[in-house]
Amino acid sequence: MIKILICEDDLKDRKILIEYLQSYFKKNKIDIEINILNNYESSDYYEEYDFIFLDIQLENTNGIDFARRFREKNRDSIIVITSNYQKYLIEGYTIEAQRYFLKPIEKEIFEEEMDKLLFRYKDRLSGFYDEKLSRKRIYYKDILYIEFLDRHSVLNFTNGNKIHTKYTLKYWMEKMEGYTFCQSYKSFYVNLDYVTGFSKDWKDIFISNGEKIPLSKKYKKEFTNEYFIHLHKSL
């Protein structure tokens, strides 16, 4: 169930947005819960939402100021700005908005951009729970790469932590199939989100923490193809 908050005081624009959302998620076979926020001074926005659609020019409040308060309680929510004016685009970056829709919103453009946002949403919130490894849910977005070493696999996290497991690399590849990981070497399974570049000879991968990971000839074509596809989806 995806929770959506709409902050839109124009009834016509609100109706169109609701129709677009219902149509889009029904087509993608995803259940949604749509909430309308009318009182921007209430504490309703303290709830956790997956998506917030926000008109910058609200009748009783400044949309940007509201979004800043919202961000304090909802760090992971995807904010989408809707506005009649392009001039507010720069302000959208200050609240970490992921998309900016200029009204009137065309349905085709809406669905194209929602495909990209849904890709980000699934990637960011996907994970697993394994009581053998952690008391908390482990999110794929927090894993830089997995290395198979001395008959056990090591999960390397973005915060520098490591978890040693008895699972094989094949186990992780089957578990994470369809997510943002790809094999670069016989003993490495890498999160494409954190790849920052390649060496000049294309034998190594650079990742965001400064490490180099080997890229073998056997996996080079598939890895680079998957990386550029992933890069395109993320734009």
PDB file of C-alpha atoms in Angstrom:
ATOM      1  CA  MET A   1       0.000   0.000   0.000  1.00  0.00           C
ATOM      2  CA  ILE A   2       1.434   3.351  -1.101  1.00  0.00           C
ATOM      3  CA  LYS A   3       0.336   6.370   0.948  1.00  0.00           C
ATOM      4  CA  ILE A   4      -0.106   9.628  -0.959  1.00  0.00           C
ATOM      5  CA  LEU A   5      -0.727  13.112   0.419  1.00  0.00           C
ATOM      6  CA  ILE A   6      -2.189  15.795  -1.848  1.00  0.00           C
ATOM      7  CA  CYS A   7      -1.774  19.464  -0.932  1.00  0.00           C
ATOM      8  CA  GLU A   8      -3.838  21.204  -3.583  1.00  0.00           C
ATOM      9  CA  ASP A   9      -6.591  23.756  -2.911  1.00  0.00           C
ATOM     10  CA  ASP A  10      -7.783  24.137  -6.510  1.00  0.00           C
ATOM     11  CA  LEU A  11     -10.642  21.636  -6.751  1.00  0.00           C
ATOM     12  CA  LYS A  12     -10.335  21.156 -10.524  1.00  0.00           C
ATOM     13  CA  ASP A  13      -6.575  20.516 -10.374  1.00  0.00           C
ATOM     14  CA  ARG A  14      -7.056  18.225  -7.382  1.00  0.00           C
ATOM     15  CA  LYS A  15      -9.663  16.146  -9.222  1.00  0.00           C
ATOM     16  CA  ILE A  16      -7.409  15.759 -12.268  1.00  0.00           C
ATOM     17  CA  LEU A  17      -4.458  14.722 -10.082  1.00  0.00           C
ATOM     18  CA  ILE A  18      -6.532  12.122  -8.232  1.00  0.00           C
ATOM     19  CA  GLU A  19      -7.791  10.685 -11.532  1.00  0.00           C
ATOM     20  CA  TYR A  20      -4.237  10.465 -12.889  1.00  0.00           C
ATOM     21  CA  LEU A  21      -2.959   8.770  -9.738  1.00  0.00           C
ATOM     22  CA  GLN A  22      -5.779   6.244  -9.561  1.00  0.00           C
ATOM     23  CA  SER A  23      -5.427   5.395 -13.235  1.00  0.00           C
ATOM     24  CA  TYR A  24      -1.632   5.086 -13.070  1.00  0.00           C
ATOM     25  CA  PHE A  25      -1.404   2.877  -9.998  1.00  0.00           C
ATOM     26  CA  LYS A  26      -4.340   0.708 -11.076  1.00  0.00           C
ATOM     27  CA  LYS A  27      -2.509   0.041 -14.337  1.00  0.00           C
ATOM     28  CA  ASN A  28       0.570  -0.915 -12.320  1.00  0.00           C
ATOM     29  CA  LYS A  29      -1.529  -3.117  -9.989  1.00  0.00           C
ATOM     30  CA  ILE A  30      -0.479  -1.202  -6.877  1.00  0.00           C
ATOM     31  CA  ASP A  31      -2.879  -0.310  -4.063  1.00  0.00           C
ATOM     32  CA  ILE A  32      -2.826   3.308  -2.934  1.00  0.00           C
ATOM     33  CA  GLU A  33      -4.320   5.436  -0.187  1.00  0.00           C
ATOM     34  CA  ILE A  34      -4.910   9.069  -1.154  1.00  0.00           C
ATOM     35  CA  ASN A  35      -5.189  11.700   1.566  1.00  0.00           C
ATOM     36  CA  ILE A  36      -6.147  15.340   1.074  1.00  0.00           C
ATOM     37  CA  LEU A  37      -4.646  17.906   3.440  1.00  0.00           C
ATOM     38  CA  ASN A  38      -6.812  20.985   3.883  1.00  0.00           C
ATOM     39  CA  ASN A  39      -5.518  22.391   7.162  1.00  0.00           C
ATOM     40  CA  TYR A  40      -1.832  23.131   6.702  1.00  0.00           C
ATOM     41  CA  GLU A  41      -1.382  24.092  10.323  1.00  0.00           C
ATOM     42  CA  SER A  42      -2.546  20.688  11.577  1.00  0.00           C
ATOM     43  CA  SER A  43      -0.232  17.866  12.588  1.00  0.00           C
ATOM     44  CA  ASP A  44      -1.572  15.457   9.945  1.00  0.00           C
ATOM     45  CA  TYR A  45       1.557  15.878   7.886  1.00  0.00           C
ATOM     46  CA  TYR A  46       3.495  14.265  10.731  1.00  0.00           C
ATOM     47  CA  GLU A  47       2.301  10.939   9.387  1.00  0.00           C
ATOM     48  CA  GLU A  48       4.606   9.067   7.052  1.00  0.00           C
ATOM     49  CA  TYR A  49       3.728   9.332   3.362  1.00  0.00           C
ATOM     50  CA  ASP A  50       5.423   7.774   0.374  1.00  0.00           C
ATOM     51  CA  PHE A  51       4.507  10.586  -2.026  1.00  0.00           C
ATOM     52  CA  ILE A  52       3.392  14.172  -1.488  1.00  0.00           C
ATOM     53  CA  PHE A  53       1.984  16.254  -4.341  1.00  0.00           C
ATOM     54  CA  LEU A  54       2.329  19.899  -3.426  1.00  0.00           C
ATOM     55  CA  ASP A  55       1.039  23.065  -5.076  1.00  0.00           C
ATOM     56  CA  ILE A  56       3.454  25.899  -4.300  1.00  0.00           C
ATOM     57  CA  GLN A  57       0.745  28.574  -4.230  1.00  0.00           C
ATOM     58  CA  LEU A  58      -1.707  27.490  -1.544  1.00  0.00           C
ATOM     59  CA  GLU A  59      -4.474  29.819  -0.429  1.00  0.00           C
ATOM     60  CA  ASN A  60      -3.719  29.865   3.294  1.00  0.00           C
ATOM     61  CA  THR A  61      -0.028  29.076   3.442  1.00  0.00           C
ATOM     62  CA  ASN A  62       3.270  29.153   1.551  1.00  0.00           C
ATOM     63  CA  GLY A  63       3.844  25.760  -0.055  1.00  0.00           C
ATOM     64  CA  ILE A  64       7.615  25.935   0.348  1.00  0.00           C
ATOM     65  CA  ASP A  65       7.394  26.768   4.052  1.00  0.00           C
ATOM     66  CA  PHE A  66       4.954  23.923   4.555  1.00  0.00           C
ATOM     67  CA  ALA A  67       7.224  21.514   2.677  1.00  0.00           C
ATOM     68  CA  ARG A  68      10.176  22.465   4.887  1.00  0.00           C
ATOM     69  CA  ARG A  69       8.127  21.570   7.986  1.00  0.00           C
ATOM     70  CA  PHE A  70       7.003  18.398   6.281  1.00  0.00           C
ATOM     71  CA  ARG A  71      10.598  17.427   5.473  1.00  0.00           C
ATOM     72  CA  GLU A  72      11.544  17.613   9.163  1.00  0.00           C
ATOM     73  CA  LYS A  73       9.176  14.723   9.889  1.00  0.00           C
ATOM     74  CA  ASN A  74       9.258  12.894   6.566  1.00  0.00           C
ATOM     75  CA  ARG A  75      12.824  12.598   5.335  1.00  0.00           C
ATOM     76  CA  ASP A  76      12.152   9.741   2.913  1.00  0.00           C
ATOM     77  CA  SER A  77       8.962  11.014   1.271  1.00  0.00           C
ATOM     78  CA  ILE A  78       9.073  11.762  -2.445  1.00  0.00           C
ATOM     79  CA  ILE A  79       7.907  15.350  -2.986  1.00  0.00           C
ATOM     80  CA  VAL A  80       6.374  16.320  -6.333  1.00  0.00           C
ATOM     81  CA  ILE A  81       5.664  19.993  -6.957  1.00  0.00           C
ATOM     82  CA  THR A  82       2.701  21.086  -9.066  1.00  0.00           C
ATOM     83  CA  SER A  83       2.465  24.717 -10.101  1.00  0.00           C
ATOM     84  CA  ASN A  84       1.173  27.141 -12.707  1.00  0.00           C
ATOM     85  CA  TYR A  85       4.499  28.961 -12.642  1.00  0.00           C
ATOM     86  CA  GLN A  86       7.928  27.765 -13.734  1.00  0.00           C
ATOM     87  CA  LYS A  87       9.624  30.420 -11.589  1.00  0.00           C
ATOM     88  CA  TYR A  88       9.233  28.244  -8.484  1.00  0.00           C
ATOM     89  CA  LEU A  89      11.422  25.494  -9.929  1.00  0.00           C
ATOM     90  CA  ILE A  90      14.584  26.644  -8.107  1.00  0.00           C
ATOM     91  CA  GLU A  91      12.761  26.790  -4.766  1.00  0.00           C
ATOM     92  CA  GLY A  92      11.752  23.204  -5.306  1.00  0.00           C
ATOM     93  CA  TYR A  93      15.355  22.123  -4.967  1.00  0.00           C
ATOM     94  CA  THR A  94      15.522  23.618  -1.469  1.00  0.00           C
ATOM     95  CA  ILE A  95      12.920  21.117  -0.255  1.00  0.00           C
ATOM     96  CA  GLU A  96      14.510  18.210  -2.151  1.00  0.00           C
ATOM     97  CA  ALA A  97      11.582  17.856  -4.546  1.00  0.00           C
ATOM     98  CA  GLN A  98      12.095  15.019  -7.020  1.00  0.00           C
ATOM     99  CA  ARG A  99       9.789  16.283  -9.785  1.00  0.00           C
ATOM    100  CA  TYR A 100       8.143  19.524 -10.932  1.00  0.00           C
ATOM    101  CA  PHE A 101       4.896  19.375 -12.913  1.00  0.00           C
ATOM    102  CA  LEU A 102       3.804  22.517 -14.706  1.00  0.00           C
ATOM    103  CA  LYS A 103       0.015  22.895 -14.880  1.00  0.00           C
ATOM    104  CA  PRO A 104      -2.019  21.919 -16.763  1.00  0.00           C
ATOM    105  CA  ILE A 105      -0.397  18.511 -16.343  1.00  0.00           C
ATOM    106  CA  GLU A 106      -0.473  16.302 -19.431  1.00  0.00           C
ATOM    107  CA  LYS A 107      -1.358  12.716 -18.612  1.00  0.00           C
ATOM    108  CA  GLU A 108       1.312  11.200 -20.881  1.00  0.00           C
ATOM    109  CA  ILE A 109       4.075  13.276 -19.269  1.00  0.00           C
ATOM    110  CA  PHE A 110       2.672  12.509 -15.814  1.00  0.00           C
ATOM    111  CA  GLU A 111       2.865   8.754 -16.401  1.00  0.00           C
ATOM    112  CA  GLU A 112       6.363   8.912 -17.906  1.00  0.00           C
ATOM    113  CA  GLU A 113       7.679  10.789 -14.873  1.00  0.00           C
ATOM    114  CA  MET A 114       5.791   8.557 -12.439  1.00  0.00           C
ATOM    115  CA  ASP A 115       7.532   5.531 -13.974  1.00  0.00           C
ATOM    116  CA  LYS A 116      10.858   7.047 -12.932  1.00  0.00           C
ATOM    117  CA  LEU A 117       9.610   8.022  -9.477  1.00  0.00           C
ATOM    118  CA  LEU A 118       8.167   4.562  -8.870  1.00  0.00           C
ATOM    119  CA  PHE A 119      11.495   3.054  -9.866  1.00  0.00           C
ATOM    120  CA  ARG A 120      13.210   5.221  -7.225  1.00  0.00           C
ATOM    121  CA  TYR A 121      10.575   4.416  -4.640  1.00  0.00           C
ATOM    122  CA  LYS A 122      10.884   0.639  -5.062  1.00  0.00           C
ATOM    123  CA  ASP A 123      14.657   0.852  -5.058  1.00  0.00           C
ATOM    124  CA  ARG A 124      14.834   2.931  -1.891  1.00  0.00           C
ATOM    125  CA  LEU A 125      12.340   1.068   0.270  1.00  0.00           C
ATOM    126  CA  SER A 126      13.096  -2.527  -0.711  1.00  0.00           C
ATOM    127  CA  GLY A 127      14.897  -4.781   1.721  1.00  0.00           C
ATOM    128  CA  PHE A 128      14.637  -7.875   3.862  1.00  0.00           C
ATOM    129  CA  TYR A 129      14.596  -9.075   7.447  1.00  0.00           C
ATOM    130  CA  ASP A 130      16.926 -11.850   8.598  1.00  0.00           C
ATOM    131  CA  GLU A 131      17.176 -12.338  12.348  1.00  0.00           C
ATOM    132  CA  LYS A 132      20.469 -14.190  11.866  1.00  0.00           C
ATOM    133  CA  LEU A 133      22.041 -11.011  10.538  1.00  0.00           C
ATOM    134  CA  SER A 134      20.284  -8.095  12.213  1.00  0.00           C
ATOM    135  CA  ARG A 135      17.490  -7.172  14.570  1.00  0.00           C
ATOM    136  CA  LYS A 136      16.385  -4.521  12.109  1.00  0.00           C
ATOM    137  CA  ARG A 137      15.254  -4.596   8.515  1.00  0.00           C
ATOM    138  CA  ILE A 138      18.160  -4.363   6.071  1.00  0.00           C
ATOM    139  CA  TYR A 139      17.547  -2.066   3.113  1.00  0.00           C
ATOM    140  CA  TYR A 140      19.189  -2.726  -0.236  1.00  0.00           C
ATOM    141  CA  LYS A 141      19.863   1.006  -0.615  1.00  0.00           C
ATOM    142  CA  ASP A 142      22.257   0.808   2.350  1.00  0.00           C
ATOM    143  CA  ILE A 143      24.456  -1.898   0.798  1.00  0.00           C
ATOM    144  CA  LEU A 144      27.417  -0.804  -1.328  1.00  0.00           C
ATOM    145  CA  TYR A 145      28.409  -4.262  -2.457  1.00  0.00           C
ATOM    146  CA  ILE A 146      28.630  -7.902  -1.403  1.00  0.00           C
ATOM    147  CA  GLU A 147      31.916  -9.781  -1.513  1.00  0.00           C
ATOM    148  CA  PHE A 148      32.359 -13.529  -1.287  1.00  0.00           C
ATOM    149  CA  LEU A 149      35.485 -14.247   0.730  1.00  0.00           C
ATOM    150  CA  ASP A 150      36.835 -17.424   2.377  1.00  0.00           C
ATOM    151  CA  ARG A 151      33.583 -19.374   1.967  1.00  0.00           C
ATOM    152  CA  HIS A 152      31.380 -16.643   3.391  1.00  0.00           C
ATOM    153  CA  SER A 153      29.841 -13.435   2.058  1.00  0.00           C
ATOM    154  CA  VAL A 154      30.327  -9.967   3.479  1.00  0.00           C
ATOM    155  CA  LEU A 155      27.739  -7.204   3.193  1.00  0.00           C
ATOM    156  CA  ASN A 156      29.511  -3.835   2.918  1.00  0.00           C
ATOM    157  CA  PHE A 157      27.320  -0.889   3.919  1.00  0.00           C
ATOM    158  CA  THR A 158      27.381   2.795   3.035  1.00  0.00           C
ATOM    159  CA  ASN A 159      28.106   3.733   6.671  1.00  0.00           C
ATOM    160  CA  GLY A 160      31.241   1.557   6.712  1.00  0.00           C
ATOM    161  CA  ASN A 161      29.710  -1.340   8.659  1.00  0.00           C
ATOM    162  CA  LYS A 162      30.111  -4.935   7.536  1.00  0.00           C
ATOM    163  CA  ILE A 163      28.029  -8.042   8.185  1.00  0.00           C
ATOM    164  CA  HIS A 164      29.667 -11.436   7.722  1.00  0.00           C
ATOM    165  CA  THR A 165      27.293 -14.198   6.636  1.00  0.00           C
ATOM    166  CA  LYS A 166      27.418 -17.895   5.816  1.00  0.00           C
ATOM    167  CA  TYR A 167      25.385 -17.352   2.654  1.00  0.00           C
ATOM    168  CA  THR A 168      26.867 -17.840  -0.798  1.00  0.00           C
ATOM    169  CA  LEU A 169      27.072 -15.092  -3.410  1.00  0.00           C
ATOM    170  CA  LYS A 170      24.552 -17.077  -5.457  1.00  0.00           C
ATOM    171  CA  TYR A 171      22.093 -16.805  -2.557  1.00  0.00           C
ATOM    172  CA  TRP A 172      22.297 -13.000  -2.639  1.00  0.00           C
ATOM    173  CA  MET A 173      22.058 -12.856  -6.419  1.00  0.00           C
ATOM    174  CA  GLU A 174      18.849 -14.878  -6.373  1.00  0.00           C
ATOM    175  CA  LYS A 175      17.458 -12.843  -3.460  1.00  0.00           C
ATOM    176  CA  MET A 176      18.232  -9.466  -5.051  1.00  0.00           C
ATOM    177  CA  GLU A 177      17.323 -10.295  -8.627  1.00  0.00           C
ATOM    178  CA  GLY A 178      15.432  -7.398 -10.165  1.00  0.00           C
ATOM    179  CA  TYR A 179      16.950  -4.782  -7.864  1.00  0.00           C
ATOM    180  CA  THR A 180      19.886  -2.445  -8.462  1.00  0.00           C
ATOM    181  CA  PHE A 181      22.698  -4.986  -8.123  1.00  0.00           C
ATOM    182  CA  CYS A 182      24.905  -6.568 -10.758  1.00  0.00           C
ATOM    183  CA  GLN A 183      27.877  -8.947 -10.705  1.00  0.00           C
ATOM    184  CA  SER A 184      31.176  -7.356 -11.733  1.00  0.00           C
ATOM    185  CA  TYR A 185      33.548 -10.163 -10.806  1.00  0.00           C
ATOM    186  CA  LYS A 186      33.224 -13.773  -9.670  1.00  0.00           C
ATOM    187  CA  SER A 187      33.252 -12.659  -6.035  1.00  0.00           C
ATOM    188  CA  PHE A 188      31.583  -9.221  -6.204  1.00  0.00           C
ATOM    189  CA  TYR A 189      27.942  -8.167  -6.420  1.00  0.00           C
ATOM    190  CA  VAL A 190      27.694  -4.374  -6.691  1.00  0.00           C
ATOM    191  CA  ASN A 191      24.936  -1.828  -6.038  1.00  0.00           C
ATOM    192  CA  LEU A 192      24.698   0.219  -9.247  1.00  0.00           C
ATOM    193  CA  ASP A 193      23.476   3.239  -7.285  1.00  0.00           C
ATOM    194  CA  TYR A 194      26.987   3.748  -5.915  1.00  0.00           C
ATOM    195  CA  VAL A 195      29.041   3.272  -9.071  1.00  0.00           C
ATOM    196  CA  THR A 196      30.746   6.575  -9.865  1.00  0.00           C
ATOM    197  CA  GLY A 197      32.873   5.545 -12.838  1.00  0.00           C
ATOM    198  CA  PHE A 198      35.268   3.115 -14.479  1.00  0.00           C
ATOM    199  CA  SER A 199      39.042   2.953 -14.859  1.00  0.00           C
ATOM    200  CA  LYS A 200      40.498   3.880 -18.252  1.00  0.00           C
ATOM    201  CA  ASP A 201      41.189   0.245 -19.074  1.00  0.00           C
ATOM    202  CA  TRP A 202      37.690  -0.785 -17.881  1.00  0.00           C
ATOM    203  CA  LYS A 203      39.177  -3.295 -15.451  1.00  0.00           C
ATOM    204  CA  ASP A 204      37.968  -1.581 -12.289  1.00  0.00           C
ATOM    205  CA  ILE A 205      34.843   0.114 -10.987  1.00  0.00           C
ATOM    206  CA  PHE A 206      34.929   3.184  -8.771  1.00  0.00           C
ATOM    207  CA  ILE A 207      32.278   3.424  -6.064  1.00  0.00           C
ATOM    208  CA  SER A 208      31.134   6.328  -3.928  1.00  0.00           C
ATOM    209  CA  ASN A 209      33.254   5.533  -0.853  1.00  0.00           C
ATOM    210  CA  GLY A 210      36.460   5.692  -2.910  1.00  0.00           C
ATOM    211  CA  GLU A 211      37.021   1.958  -3.230  1.00  0.00           C
ATOM    212  CA  LYS A 212      37.908   0.168  -6.452  1.00  0.00           C
ATOM    213  CA  ILE A 213      36.180  -3.094  -7.332  1.00  0.00           C
ATOM    214  CA  PRO A 214      37.440  -5.392 -10.098  1.00  0.00           C
ATOM    215  CA  LEU A 215      35.494  -5.720 -13.348  1.00  0.00           C
ATOM    216  CA  SER A 216      36.326  -8.920 -15.187  1.00  0.00           C
ATOM    217  CA  LYS A 217      36.085  -9.457 -18.924  1.00  0.00           C
ATOM    218  CA  LYS A 218      33.464 -12.151 -18.338  1.00  0.00           C
ATOM    219  CA  TYR A 219      31.002  -9.740 -16.689  1.00  0.00           C
ATOM    220  CA  LYS A 220      32.038  -6.462 -18.343  1.00  0.00           C
ATOM    221  CA  LYS A 221      29.394  -6.315 -21.107  1.00  0.00           C
ATOM    222  CA  GLU A 222      26.449  -7.231 -18.889  1.00  0.00           C
ATOM    223  CA  PHE A 223      27.592  -4.962 -16.057  1.00  0.00           C
ATOM    224  CA  THR A 224      28.129  -1.872 -18.213  1.00  0.00           C
ATOM    225  CA  ASN A 225      24.809  -2.433 -20.022  1.00  0.00           C
ATOM    226  CA  GLU A 226      22.934  -2.744 -16.722  1.00  0.00           C
ATOM    227  CA  TYR A 227      24.717   0.304 -15.341  1.00  0.00           C
ATOM    228  CA  PHE A 228      23.752   2.607 -18.225  1.00  0.00           C
ATOM    229  CA  ILE A 229      20.159   1.313 -18.232  1.00  0.00           C
ATOM    230  CA  HIS A 230      19.995   2.014 -14.510  1.00  0.00           C
ATOM    231  CA  LEU A 231      21.509   5.468 -15.004  1.00  0.00           C
ATOM    232  CA  HIS A 232      18.884   6.321 -17.603  1.00  0.00           C
ATOM    233  CA  LYS A 233      16.031   5.189 -15.333  1.00  0.00           C
ATOM    234  CA  SER A 234      17.364   7.278 -12.487  1.00  0.00           C
ATOM    235  CA  LEU A 235      17.369  10.561 -14.425  1.00  0.00           C
TER     236      LEU A 235
END
